[in-house]
């Protein structure tokens, strides 16, 4: 799944001409979350890592007042006049980069004319943060080309804002953070309330991470996701009548009794229970990894999925089939959905010697049960968003 830079450059010159002026090359990864799902917007812990595949961007400034956007993943060119503020276009992939350019503009950092060519090797809509990857590659490019000198943390926040305000997905900060701050061979232990973070080496020994794509077309993800967020807000509101809290992650499993006492709506109660127990599990899982107890880490991954299935109700037949059938196979240490859910991918830890059989068997069972064809990725853990090659330097 590696982008071919020479091919991308050829396409760039075919689209925009003028081979004498080299574009600048940027790259940004996708991410997989190991545990800590739907905790980020509840002020909790997450434990994601950046992948070694992502989005590549070639960009060149022009002296016209136009943004020209092309992608090898989507047909057609979009041309937008440089402006003080921009408007989203319904259902267009360009909302991700333009949302970020808009966020820069709102902060007084204006783009020149630009010719941009994107190429992503993260499957779209698979819950591996192709959106955050496009946003962050645009942010690092804008930062470099305008000389704005922003810190990574500012770009992460601006990209999240772009996704919330421009795209209309009320996401938390996890994806943009993981994509921005990723580090090779490490997962990131992030406190989404304080934004304090630590890198944890991901030493799985003779086991491998396996990502399995349900290949289910996700439809209503944004609206369902936003609905879960409101349910959590409602839980905070109801609990706060008795004990003021800012977010659900202030509570621990010792406080679970409050849910029965203070929340009369059984659905809202279940949602809150997921968040509180998941936050607890995430901390336990990080400790387990630190003490090299991968078996326990896997068990907590399994429990995380159960909670996302029964309490948070964001899984569905496809994800559940991969997870519950996968667990029966030899060598599987832990397996769960990753990302927002409602389709997308699972992440599993599997003993290396069993990986081939795992993929073969699960693929058969999944197709038999769902009629869909699963895809498998054996990712490495990569670095975060960055410039790869400045203008003028030839590869
Ligand atoms: C999506 C969002 C993240 C996070 C996850 C669920 O990926 O973009 O902010 O909420 O879902 O953990």
mmCIF file of C-alpha atoms and ligand atoms in Angstrom:
data_model
loop_
_atom_site.group_PDB
_atom_site.id
_atom_site.type_symbol
_atom_site.label_atom_id
_atom_site.label_comp_id
_atom_site.label_asym_id
_atom_site.label_seq_id
_atom_site.Cartn_x
_atom_site.Cartn_y
_atom_site.Cartn_z
ATOM 1 C CA UNK A 1 0.000 0.000 0.000
ATOM 2 C CA UNK A 2 2.899 2.378 -0.577
ATOM 3 C CA UNK A 3 2.448 5.528 -2.614
ATOM 4 C CA UNK A 4 4.724 5.607 -5.642
ATOM 5 C CA UNK A 5 6.263 9.084 -5.512
ATOM 6 C CA UNK A 6 7.553 9.050 -9.072
ATOM 7 C CA UNK A 7 4.146 8.135 -10.388
ATOM 8 C CA UNK A 8 2.566 10.839 -8.240
ATOM 9 C CA UNK A 9 5.024 13.421 -9.605
ATOM 10 C CA UNK A 10 4.299 12.390 -13.169
ATOM 11 C CA UNK A 11 0.589 12.844 -12.510
ATOM 12 C CA UNK A 12 1.279 16.193 -10.888
ATOM 13 C CA UNK A 13 3.112 17.500 -13.948
ATOM 14 C CA UNK A 14 0.507 16.031 -16.260
ATOM 15 C CA UNK A 15 -2.199 17.962 -14.387
ATOM 16 C CA UNK A 16 -0.392 21.209 -13.699
ATOM 17 C CA UNK A 17 2.492 21.380 -16.199
ATOM 18 C CA UNK A 18 5.740 23.378 -15.724
ATOM 19 C CA UNK A 19 8.286 20.663 -14.911
ATOM 20 C CA UNK A 20 10.822 23.316 -14.029
ATOM 21 C CA UNK A 21 9.137 24.081 -10.709
ATOM 22 C CA UNK A 22 9.275 21.166 -8.289
ATOM 23 C CA UNK A 23 6.357 20.669 -5.892
ATOM 24 C CA UNK A 24 6.952 19.996 -2.181
ATOM 25 C CA UNK A 25 6.185 16.552 -0.788
ATOM 26 C CA UNK A 26 4.308 15.952 2.485
ATOM 27 C CA UNK A 27 3.087 12.788 4.153
ATOM 28 C CA UNK A 28 0.682 11.964 6.944
ATOM 29 C CA UNK A 29 -0.237 8.497 8.305
ATOM 30 C CA UNK A 30 -3.519 6.814 9.174
ATOM 31 C CA UNK A 31 -4.053 5.515 12.697
ATOM 32 C CA UNK A 32 -5.384 2.514 14.523
ATOM 33 C CA UNK A 33 -6.691 2.766 18.056
ATOM 34 C CA UNK A 34 -5.673 -0.174 20.235
ATOM 35 C CA UNK A 35 -8.071 0.568 23.085
ATOM 36 C CA UNK A 36 -9.997 3.546 24.558
ATOM 37 C CA UNK A 37 -12.932 3.897 22.175
ATOM 38 C CA UNK A 38 -15.415 6.754 22.397
ATOM 39 C CA UNK A 39 -13.539 8.063 25.409
ATOM 40 C CA UNK A 40 -11.760 11.005 23.739
ATOM 41 C CA UNK A 41 -14.736 13.381 23.650
ATOM 42 C CA UNK A 42 -15.513 12.292 27.207
ATOM 43 C CA UNK A 43 -12.185 13.578 28.548
ATOM 44 C CA UNK A 44 -10.755 10.072 28.884
ATOM 45 C CA UNK A 45 -7.711 8.073 27.824
ATOM 46 C CA UNK A 46 -7.002 6.647 24.386
ATOM 47 C CA UNK A 47 -4.184 4.437 23.138
ATOM 48 C CA UNK A 48 -3.755 4.800 19.367
ATOM 49 C CA UNK A 49 -0.753 4.494 17.091
ATOM 50 C CA UNK A 50 0.073 5.899 13.667
ATOM 51 C CA UNK A 51 0.241 3.418 10.800
ATOM 52 C CA UNK A 52 2.909 3.085 8.148
ATOM 53 C CA UNK A 53 0.471 3.928 5.383
ATOM 54 C CA UNK A 54 -1.326 7.210 4.858
ATOM 55 C CA UNK A 55 -1.766 10.250 2.625
ATOM 56 C CA UNK A 56 0.874 11.787 0.387
ATOM 57 C CA UNK A 57 0.519 15.351 -0.863
ATOM 58 C CA UNK A 58 2.430 17.169 -3.570
ATOM 59 C CA UNK A 59 1.854 20.895 -3.508
ATOM 60 C CA UNK A 60 3.191 23.938 -5.311
ATOM 61 C CA UNK A 61 2.427 27.583 -4.694
ATOM 62 C CA UNK A 62 1.318 29.705 -7.638
ATOM 63 C CA UNK A 63 0.820 33.402 -8.136
ATOM 64 C CA UNK A 64 -2.789 32.932 -9.202
ATOM 65 C CA UNK A 65 -5.590 33.360 -6.671
ATOM 66 C CA UNK A 66 -6.829 29.806 -7.059
ATOM 67 C CA UNK A 67 -6.655 26.589 -5.089
ATOM 68 C CA UNK A 68 -6.576 23.644 -7.458
ATOM 69 C CA UNK A 69 -7.261 20.312 -5.786
ATOM 70 C CA UNK A 70 -6.870 16.872 -7.299
ATOM 71 C CA UNK A 71 -6.699 13.419 -5.773
ATOM 72 C CA UNK A 72 -5.742 10.100 -7.283
ATOM 73 C CA UNK A 73 -8.511 8.595 -5.126
ATOM 74 C CA UNK A 74 -11.403 10.734 -6.356
ATOM 75 C CA UNK A 75 -12.251 11.807 -9.905
ATOM 76 C CA UNK A 76 -12.351 15.390 -11.106
ATOM 77 C CA UNK A 77 -10.568 18.603 -10.276
ATOM 78 C CA UNK A 78 -11.960 21.165 -7.846
ATOM 79 C CA UNK A 79 -10.949 24.801 -8.304
ATOM 80 C CA UNK A 80 -11.707 27.295 -5.550
ATOM 81 C CA UNK A 81 -10.785 30.984 -5.429
ATOM 82 C CA UNK A 82 -8.488 31.927 -2.531
ATOM 83 C CA UNK A 83 -10.721 33.602 0.055
ATOM 84 C CA UNK A 84 -10.993 34.887 3.611
ATOM 85 C CA UNK A 85 -13.386 32.100 4.395
ATOM 86 C CA UNK A 86 -14.601 29.045 2.564
ATOM 87 C CA UNK A 87 -17.844 27.085 2.415
ATOM 88 C CA UNK A 88 -18.215 23.294 2.496
ATOM 89 C CA UNK A 89 -19.443 21.507 -0.620
ATOM 90 C CA UNK A 90 -21.918 18.705 0.216
ATOM 91 C CA UNK A 91 -20.307 15.243 0.173
ATOM 92 C CA UNK A 92 -17.012 16.383 -1.382
ATOM 93 C CA UNK A 93 -13.646 14.962 -0.246
ATOM 94 C CA UNK A 94 -12.268 18.496 -0.641
ATOM 95 C CA UNK A 95 -14.025 19.536 2.582
ATOM 96 C CA UNK A 96 -11.135 17.963 4.526
ATOM 97 C CA UNK A 97 -8.300 20.004 3.011
ATOM 98 C CA UNK A 98 -10.411 23.118 2.428
ATOM 99 C CA UNK A 99 -11.738 22.933 6.014
ATOM 100 C CA UNK A 100 -8.143 23.114 7.227
ATOM 101 C CA UNK A 101 -7.232 25.937 4.826
ATOM 102 C CA UNK A 102 -10.327 27.734 6.130
ATOM 103 C CA UNK A 103 -9.163 27.223 9.721
ATOM 104 C CA UNK A 104 -5.780 28.725 8.831
ATOM 105 C CA UNK A 105 -7.566 31.671 7.193
ATOM 106 C CA UNK A 106 -9.662 32.198 10.331
ATOM 107 C CA UNK A 107 -6.376 32.455 12.208
ATOM 108 C CA UNK A 108 -5.098 35.100 9.797
ATOM 109 C CA UNK A 109 -2.863 32.686 7.851
ATOM 110 C CA UNK A 110 -3.858 32.934 4.212
ATOM 111 C CA UNK A 111 -2.977 30.514 1.477
ATOM 112 C CA UNK A 112 -1.510 31.670 -1.815
ATOM 113 C CA UNK A 113 -2.751 30.026 -4.919
ATOM 114 C CA UNK A 114 -1.840 26.342 -4.680
ATOM 115 C CA UNK A 115 -1.753 23.285 -6.900
ATOM 116 C CA UNK A 116 -2.339 20.196 -4.817
ATOM 117 C CA UNK A 117 -2.334 16.504 -5.619
ATOM 118 C CA UNK A 118 -3.331 14.020 -2.917
ATOM 119 C CA UNK A 119 -2.885 10.295 -2.954
ATOM 120 C CA UNK A 120 -4.118 8.144 -0.080
ATOM 121 C CA UNK A 121 -3.457 4.505 0.594
ATOM 122 C CA UNK A 122 -5.756 4.320 3.605
ATOM 123 C CA UNK A 123 -9.073 2.727 2.630
ATOM 124 C CA UNK A 124 -11.791 5.419 2.860
ATOM 125 C CA UNK A 125 -14.447 5.058 5.521
ATOM 126 C CA UNK A 126 -12.629 2.141 7.138
ATOM 127 C CA UNK A 127 -12.180 3.828 10.510
ATOM 128 C CA UNK A 128 -8.413 4.203 10.016
ATOM 129 C CA UNK A 129 -8.601 8.008 9.903
ATOM 130 C CA UNK A 130 -8.229 8.742 6.243
ATOM 131 C CA UNK A 131 -9.988 12.060 7.004
ATOM 132 C CA UNK A 132 -7.654 13.118 9.793
ATOM 133 C CA UNK A 133 -4.753 12.098 7.594
ATOM 134 C CA UNK A 134 -5.887 14.414 4.765
ATOM 135 C CA UNK A 135 -6.480 17.200 7.288
ATOM 136 C CA UNK A 136 -3.087 16.860 8.927
ATOM 137 C CA UNK A 137 -1.145 16.579 5.676
ATOM 138 C CA UNK A 138 -2.848 19.799 4.578
ATOM 139 C CA UNK A 139 -2.028 21.455 7.908
ATOM 140 C CA UNK A 140 1.697 20.620 7.797
ATOM 141 C CA UNK A 141 1.819 21.744 4.161
ATOM 142 C CA UNK A 142 0.075 25.054 4.911
ATOM 143 C CA UNK A 143 2.351 25.586 7.888
ATOM 144 C CA UNK A 144 5.448 25.047 5.790
ATOM 145 C CA UNK A 145 4.379 26.988 2.714
ATOM 146 C CA UNK A 146 3.062 30.015 4.598
ATOM 147 C CA UNK A 147 5.958 29.971 7.104
ATOM 148 C CA UNK A 148 3.360 30.180 9.883
ATOM 149 C CA UNK A 149 5.591 28.343 12.382
ATOM 150 C CA UNK A 150 2.742 26.585 14.191
ATOM 151 C CA UNK A 151 3.408 23.830 16.722
ATOM 152 C CA UNK A 152 2.056 20.349 15.965
ATOM 153 C CA UNK A 153 -0.449 20.693 18.823
ATOM 154 C CA UNK A 154 -1.989 23.810 17.230
ATOM 155 C CA UNK A 155 -2.305 22.053 13.889
ATOM 156 C CA UNK A 156 -3.962 19.064 15.572
ATOM 157 C CA UNK A 157 -6.529 21.336 17.214
ATOM 158 C CA UNK A 158 -7.159 23.270 14.004
ATOM 159 C CA UNK A 159 -7.698 20.058 12.064
ATOM 160 C CA UNK A 160 -10.150 18.803 14.657
ATOM 161 C CA UNK A 161 -11.992 22.141 14.443
ATOM 162 C CA UNK A 162 -12.125 21.835 10.670
ATOM 163 C CA UNK A 163 -13.698 18.401 10.971
ATOM 164 C CA UNK A 164 -16.212 19.597 13.583
ATOM 165 C CA UNK A 165 -17.209 22.867 11.955
ATOM 166 C CA UNK A 166 -16.601 22.363 8.257
ATOM 167 C CA UNK A 167 -17.232 18.656 7.733
ATOM 168 C CA UNK A 168 -19.894 18.429 10.457
ATOM 169 C CA UNK A 169 -18.462 15.394 12.246
ATOM 170 C CA UNK A 170 -18.305 16.243 15.912
ATOM 171 C CA UNK A 171 -15.200 14.092 16.503
ATOM 172 C CA UNK A 172 -12.887 14.177 19.500
ATOM 173 C CA UNK A 173 -9.165 14.870 19.250
ATOM 174 C CA UNK A 174 -7.785 11.325 19.079
ATOM 175 C CA UNK A 175 -7.432 10.885 15.323
ATOM 176 C CA UNK A 176 -5.761 14.179 14.493
ATOM 177 C CA UNK A 177 -3.526 13.774 17.537
ATOM 178 C CA UNK A 178 -2.385 10.258 16.639
ATOM 179 C CA UNK A 179 -1.818 11.234 13.025
ATOM 180 C CA UNK A 180 0.147 14.345 14.053
ATOM 181 C CA UNK A 181 2.168 12.935 16.926
ATOM 182 C CA UNK A 182 2.657 9.317 15.811
ATOM 183 C CA UNK A 183 6.023 7.734 16.479
ATOM 184 C CA UNK A 184 7.533 4.680 14.822
ATOM 185 C CA UNK A 185 7.154 1.538 16.942
ATOM 186 C CA UNK A 186 5.127 3.316 19.642
ATOM 187 C CA UNK A 187 1.545 3.716 20.759
ATOM 188 C CA UNK A 188 0.460 7.019 22.334
ATOM 189 C CA UNK A 189 -1.027 7.140 25.795
ATOM 190 C CA UNK A 190 -3.073 10.328 25.564
ATOM 191 C CA UNK A 191 -5.154 11.979 28.247
ATOM 192 C CA UNK A 192 -7.784 13.740 26.129
ATOM 193 C CA UNK A 193 -8.703 16.123 28.928
ATOM 194 C CA UNK A 194 -5.271 17.594 29.649
ATOM 195 C CA UNK A 195 -3.665 16.539 26.329
ATOM 196 C CA UNK A 196 -0.712 15.160 28.269
ATOM 197 C CA UNK A 197 0.770 12.206 26.461
ATOM 198 C CA UNK A 198 3.464 9.562 26.692
ATOM 199 C CA UNK A 199 4.859 7.208 24.092
ATOM 200 C CA UNK A 200 4.718 3.505 24.918
ATOM 201 C CA UNK A 201 6.892 1.081 22.931
ATOM 202 C CA UNK A 202 4.663 -1.502 21.305
ATOM 203 C CA UNK A 203 6.622 -4.680 21.818
ATOM 204 C CA UNK A 204 4.395 -7.552 20.859
ATOM 205 C CA UNK A 205 7.177 -10.152 20.700
ATOM 206 C CA UNK A 206 6.152 -13.014 18.439
ATOM 207 C CA UNK A 207 2.678 -11.567 17.904
ATOM 208 C CA UNK A 208 1.367 -9.242 15.218
ATOM 209 C CA UNK A 209 -1.215 -6.561 14.828
ATOM 210 C CA UNK A 210 -3.777 -7.527 12.229
ATOM 211 C CA UNK A 211 -6.341 -5.049 10.927
ATOM 212 C CA UNK A 212 -9.417 -6.487 9.248
ATOM 213 C CA UNK A 213 -11.686 -4.330 7.127
ATOM 214 C CA UNK A 214 -15.385 -5.282 7.116
ATOM 215 C CA UNK A 215 -15.720 -3.482 3.778
ATOM 216 C CA UNK A 216 -19.193 -2.512 4.892
ATOM 217 C CA UNK A 217 -20.337 0.748 3.358
ATOM 218 C CA UNK A 218 -20.935 3.110 6.237
ATOM 219 C CA UNK A 219 -23.933 5.341 5.825
ATOM 220 C CA UNK A 220 -25.074 7.203 8.875
ATOM 221 C CA UNK A 221 -21.812 7.210 10.804
ATOM 222 C CA UNK A 222 -21.696 10.970 11.380
ATOM 223 C CA UNK A 223 -25.242 11.270 12.645
ATOM 224 C CA UNK A 224 -25.006 8.144 14.846
ATOM 225 C CA UNK A 225 -21.679 9.357 16.191
ATOM 226 C CA UNK A 226 -23.102 12.778 16.986
ATOM 227 C CA UNK A 227 -26.076 11.054 18.641
ATOM 228 C CA UNK A 228 -23.718 9.119 20.971
ATOM 229 C CA UNK A 229 -22.024 12.383 21.892
ATOM 230 C CA UNK A 230 -25.352 13.953 22.864
ATOM 231 C CA UNK A 231 -26.236 10.888 24.937
ATOM 232 C CA UNK A 232 -22.982 11.327 26.868
ATOM 233 C CA UNK A 233 -23.700 15.046 27.321
ATOM 234 C CA UNK A 234 -27.105 14.107 28.691
ATOM 235 C CA UNK A 235 -25.504 11.686 31.180
ATOM 236 C CA UNK A 236 -23.166 14.454 32.389
ATOM 237 C CA UNK A 237 -26.139 16.799 32.771
ATOM 238 C CA UNK A 238 -28.158 14.295 34.825
ATOM 239 C CA UNK A 239 -25.272 13.277 37.076
ATOM 240 C CA UNK A 240 -24.285 16.912 37.582
ATOM 241 C CA UNK A 241 -27.591 17.650 39.274
ATOM 242 C CA UNK A 242 -26.188 15.622 42.190
ATOM 243 C CA UNK A 243 -22.450 15.835 41.694
ATOM 244 C CA UNK A 244 -21.102 18.435 39.276
ATOM 245 C CA UNK A 245 -18.763 16.877 36.696
ATOM 246 C CA UNK A 246 -17.291 18.259 33.468
ATOM 247 C CA UNK A 247 -17.144 14.945 31.719
ATOM 248 C CA UNK A 248 -17.805 11.239 32.277
ATOM 249 C CA UNK A 249 -14.154 10.256 32.592
ATOM 250 C CA UNK A 250 -13.993 12.014 35.950
ATOM 251 C CA UNK A 251 -15.913 9.010 37.262
ATOM 252 C CA UNK A 252 -14.392 5.589 37.935
ATOM 253 C CA UNK A 253 -15.890 2.125 38.204
ATOM 254 C CA UNK A 254 -16.354 2.797 41.925
ATOM 255 C CA UNK A 255 -18.897 5.472 40.884
ATOM 256 C CA UNK A 256 -20.973 3.226 38.635
ATOM 257 C CA UNK A 257 -23.761 3.140 41.238
ATOM 258 C CA UNK A 258 -24.479 6.772 40.364
ATOM 259 C CA UNK A 259 -25.724 5.713 36.968
ATOM 260 C CA UNK A 260 -28.571 3.658 38.443
ATOM 261 C CA UNK A 261 -29.393 6.326 40.973
ATOM 262 C CA UNK A 262 -29.160 9.442 38.815
ATOM 263 C CA UNK A 263 -29.943 8.419 35.233
ATOM 264 C CA UNK A 264 -33.497 7.291 34.567
ATOM 265 C CA UNK A 265 -33.073 6.673 30.831
ATOM 266 C CA UNK A 266 -31.689 3.119 30.385
ATOM 267 C CA UNK A 267 -30.035 3.965 27.053
ATOM 268 C CA UNK A 268 -28.167 6.967 28.454
ATOM 269 C CA UNK A 269 -27.180 4.827 31.453
ATOM 270 C CA UNK A 270 -25.621 2.178 29.201
ATOM 271 C CA UNK A 271 -23.711 4.768 27.209
ATOM 272 C CA UNK A 272 -22.242 6.249 30.390
ATOM 273 C CA UNK A 273 -21.336 2.778 31.672
ATOM 274 C CA UNK A 274 -19.356 2.080 28.514
ATOM 275 C CA UNK A 275 -17.373 5.296 28.812
ATOM 276 C CA UNK A 276 -16.511 4.799 32.478
ATOM 277 C CA UNK A 277 -15.535 1.136 32.156
ATOM 278 C CA UNK A 278 -13.643 1.738 28.893
ATOM 279 C CA UNK A 279 -11.581 4.465 30.465
ATOM 280 C CA UNK A 280 -10.701 2.115 33.293
ATOM 281 C CA UNK A 281 -9.840 -0.691 30.866
ATOM 282 C CA UNK A 282 -7.614 1.614 28.863
ATOM 283 C CA UNK A 283 -5.516 2.492 31.900
ATOM 284 C CA UNK A 284 -5.317 -1.203 32.840
ATOM 285 C CA UNK A 285 -4.310 -2.116 29.288
ATOM 286 C CA UNK A 286 -1.528 0.486 29.214
ATOM 287 C CA UNK A 287 -0.196 -0.893 32.500
ATOM 288 C CA UNK A 288 -0.454 -4.448 31.146
ATOM 289 C CA UNK A 289 1.630 -3.494 28.124
ATOM 290 C CA UNK A 290 4.205 -1.801 30.342
ATOM 291 C CA UNK A 291 4.606 -5.002 32.294
ATOM 292 C CA UNK A 292 4.679 -7.001 29.070
ATOM 293 C CA UNK A 293 1.454 -8.850 29.885
ATOM 294 C CA UNK A 294 0.107 -9.090 26.333
ATOM 295 C CA UNK A 295 -2.402 -11.777 27.329
ATOM 296 C CA UNK A 296 -4.062 -9.336 29.724
ATOM 297 C CA UNK A 297 -3.888 -6.585 27.093
ATOM 298 C CA UNK A 298 -5.753 -8.896 24.707
ATOM 299 C CA UNK A 299 -8.368 -9.790 27.301
ATOM 300 C CA UNK A 300 -9.043 -6.089 27.860
ATOM 301 C CA UNK A 301 -9.361 -5.579 24.098
ATOM 302 C CA UNK A 302 -12.026 -8.281 24.082
ATOM 303 C CA UNK A 303 -13.882 -6.664 26.966
ATOM 304 C CA UNK A 304 -13.697 -3.328 25.176
ATOM 305 C CA UNK A 305 -15.476 -4.801 22.168
ATOM 306 C CA UNK A 306 -18.158 -6.411 24.343
ATOM 307 C CA UNK A 307 -18.867 -3.058 25.926
ATOM 308 C CA UNK A 308 -18.969 -1.273 22.551
ATOM 309 C CA UNK A 309 -21.357 -3.966 21.344
ATOM 310 C CA UNK A 310 -23.767 -4.166 24.269
ATOM 311 C CA UNK A 311 -23.550 -0.815 26.046
ATOM 312 C CA UNK A 312 -22.472 1.645 23.379
ATOM 313 C CA UNK A 313 -24.143 -0.185 20.478
ATOM 314 C CA UNK A 314 -21.756 0.940 17.749
ATOM 315 C CA UNK A 315 -20.712 -2.434 16.333
ATOM 316 C CA UNK A 316 -23.224 -4.228 14.081
ATOM 317 C CA UNK A 317 -23.330 -7.643 12.451
ATOM 318 C CA UNK A 318 -20.171 -7.276 10.346
ATOM 319 C CA UNK A 319 -17.829 -6.132 13.121
ATOM 320 C CA UNK A 320 -19.338 -8.619 15.568
ATOM 321 C CA UNK A 321 -18.885 -11.494 13.143
ATOM 322 C CA UNK A 322 -15.192 -10.668 12.672
ATOM 323 C CA UNK A 323 -14.648 -10.301 16.397
ATOM 324 C CA UNK A 324 -16.675 -13.170 17.798
ATOM 325 C CA UNK A 325 -15.657 -15.628 15.098
ATOM 326 C CA UNK A 326 -12.075 -14.384 15.227
ATOM 327 C CA UNK A 327 -11.841 -15.065 18.933
ATOM 328 C CA UNK A 328 -12.500 -18.746 18.352
ATOM 329 C CA UNK A 329 -9.443 -19.107 16.106
ATOM 330 C CA UNK A 330 -6.060 -20.358 17.354
ATOM 331 C CA UNK A 331 -3.457 -17.778 18.342
ATOM 332 C CA UNK A 332 -5.846 -14.861 18.824
ATOM 333 C CA UNK A 333 -4.815 -12.885 21.916
ATOM 334 C CA UNK A 334 -7.439 -10.149 21.599
ATOM 335 C CA UNK A 335 -9.703 -8.626 18.977
ATOM 336 C CA UNK A 336 -12.008 -5.606 18.871
ATOM 337 C CA UNK A 337 -13.496 -2.958 16.621
ATOM 338 C CA UNK A 338 -11.404 0.185 16.201
ATOM 339 C CA UNK A 339 -12.485 3.773 15.512
ATOM 340 C CA UNK A 340 -16.041 5.085 15.478
ATOM 341 C CA UNK A 341 -17.662 1.728 14.615
ATOM 342 C CA UNK A 342 -20.831 1.014 12.560
ATOM 343 C CA UNK A 343 -18.564 -0.794 10.093
ATOM 344 C CA UNK A 344 -14.921 -0.052 9.428
ATOM 345 C CA UNK A 345 -12.188 -2.244 10.863
ATOM 346 C CA UNK A 346 -11.246 -4.536 13.705
ATOM 347 C CA UNK A 347 -7.793 -4.687 15.262
ATOM 348 C CA UNK A 348 -6.456 -7.976 16.578
ATOM 349 C CA UNK A 349 -3.311 -9.254 18.226
ATOM 350 C CA UNK A 350 -2.489 -12.659 16.799
ATOM 351 C CA UNK A 351 0.473 -14.977 17.357
ATOM 352 C CA UNK A 352 2.707 -14.628 14.313
ATOM 353 C CA UNK A 353 2.718 -18.324 13.457
ATOM 354 C CA UNK A 354 -1.106 -18.323 13.336
ATOM 355 C CA UNK A 355 -1.593 -15.136 11.292
ATOM 356 C CA UNK A 356 -1.916 -16.774 7.866
ATOM 357 C CA UNK A 357 -4.445 -19.322 9.050
ATOM 358 C CA UNK A 358 -6.315 -16.609 10.974
ATOM 359 C CA UNK A 359 -6.746 -14.532 7.820
ATOM 360 C CA UNK A 360 -7.691 -17.507 5.708
ATOM 361 C CA UNK A 361 -10.275 -18.946 8.099
ATOM 362 C CA UNK A 362 -11.783 -15.623 9.130
ATOM 363 C CA UNK A 363 -12.086 -14.547 5.546
ATOM 364 C CA UNK A 364 -14.093 -17.698 4.695
ATOM 365 C CA UNK A 365 -16.351 -17.476 7.740
ATOM 366 C CA UNK A 366 -16.965 -13.763 7.236
ATOM 367 C CA UNK A 367 -17.949 -14.091 3.595
ATOM 368 C CA UNK A 368 -20.162 -17.034 4.426
ATOM 369 C CA UNK A 369 -21.980 -15.111 7.179
ATOM 370 C CA UNK A 370 -22.106 -11.606 5.728
ATOM 371 C CA UNK A 371 -21.793 -12.018 1.979
ATOM 372 C CA UNK A 372 -18.963 -9.452 2.079
ATOM 373 C CA UNK A 373 -15.260 -9.846 1.447
ATOM 374 C CA UNK A 374 -12.957 -8.862 4.301
ATOM 375 C CA UNK A 375 -9.556 -7.302 3.696
ATOM 376 C CA UNK A 376 -6.537 -7.763 5.942
ATOM 377 C CA UNK A 377 -3.612 -5.434 6.640
ATOM 378 C CA UNK A 378 -0.487 -6.238 8.614
ATOM 379 C CA UNK A 379 0.564 -2.713 9.488
ATOM 380 C CA UNK A 380 3.773 -1.363 10.876
ATOM 381 C CA UNK A 381 3.645 1.507 13.370
ATOM 382 C CA UNK A 382 4.900 4.669 11.687
ATOM 383 C CA UNK A 383 5.768 8.311 12.354
ATOM 384 C CA UNK A 384 3.413 11.292 12.308
ATOM 385 C CA UNK A 385 2.635 13.999 9.719
ATOM 386 C CA UNK A 386 5.684 15.682 8.197
ATOM 387 C CA UNK A 387 7.438 17.255 5.237
ATOM 388 C CA UNK A 388 9.224 14.601 3.160
ATOM 389 C CA UNK A 389 11.017 16.525 0.505
ATOM 390 C CA UNK A 390 11.444 20.254 -0.033
ATOM 391 C CA UNK A 391 11.095 21.969 -3.413
ATOM 392 C CA UNK A 392 14.151 21.707 -5.623
ATOM 393 C CA UNK A 393 15.566 18.545 -4.049
ATOM 394 C CA UNK A 394 15.335 15.732 -6.543
ATOM 395 C CA UNK A 395 14.769 12.117 -5.555
HETATM 396 C C1 LIG B 1 -13.744 8.523 15.540
HETATM 397 C C2 LIG B 1 -13.486 9.947 16.037
HETATM 398 C C3 LIG B 1 -12.557 9.957 17.249
HETATM 399 C C4 LIG B 1 -13.039 8.984 18.318
HETATM 400 C C5 LIG B 1 -13.356 7.613 17.714
HETATM 401 C C6 LIG B 1 -14.003 6.685 18.705
HETATM 402 O O1 LIG B 1 -12.559 7.975 15.034
HETATM 403 O O2 LIG B 1 -12.932 10.732 15.011
HETATM 404 O O3 LIG B 1 -12.467 11.270 17.763
HETATM 405 O O4 LIG B 1 -14.128 9.490 19.024
HETATM 406 O O5 LIG B 1 -14.228 7.722 16.595
HETATM 407 O O6 LIG B 1 -13.130 6.372 19.728
#
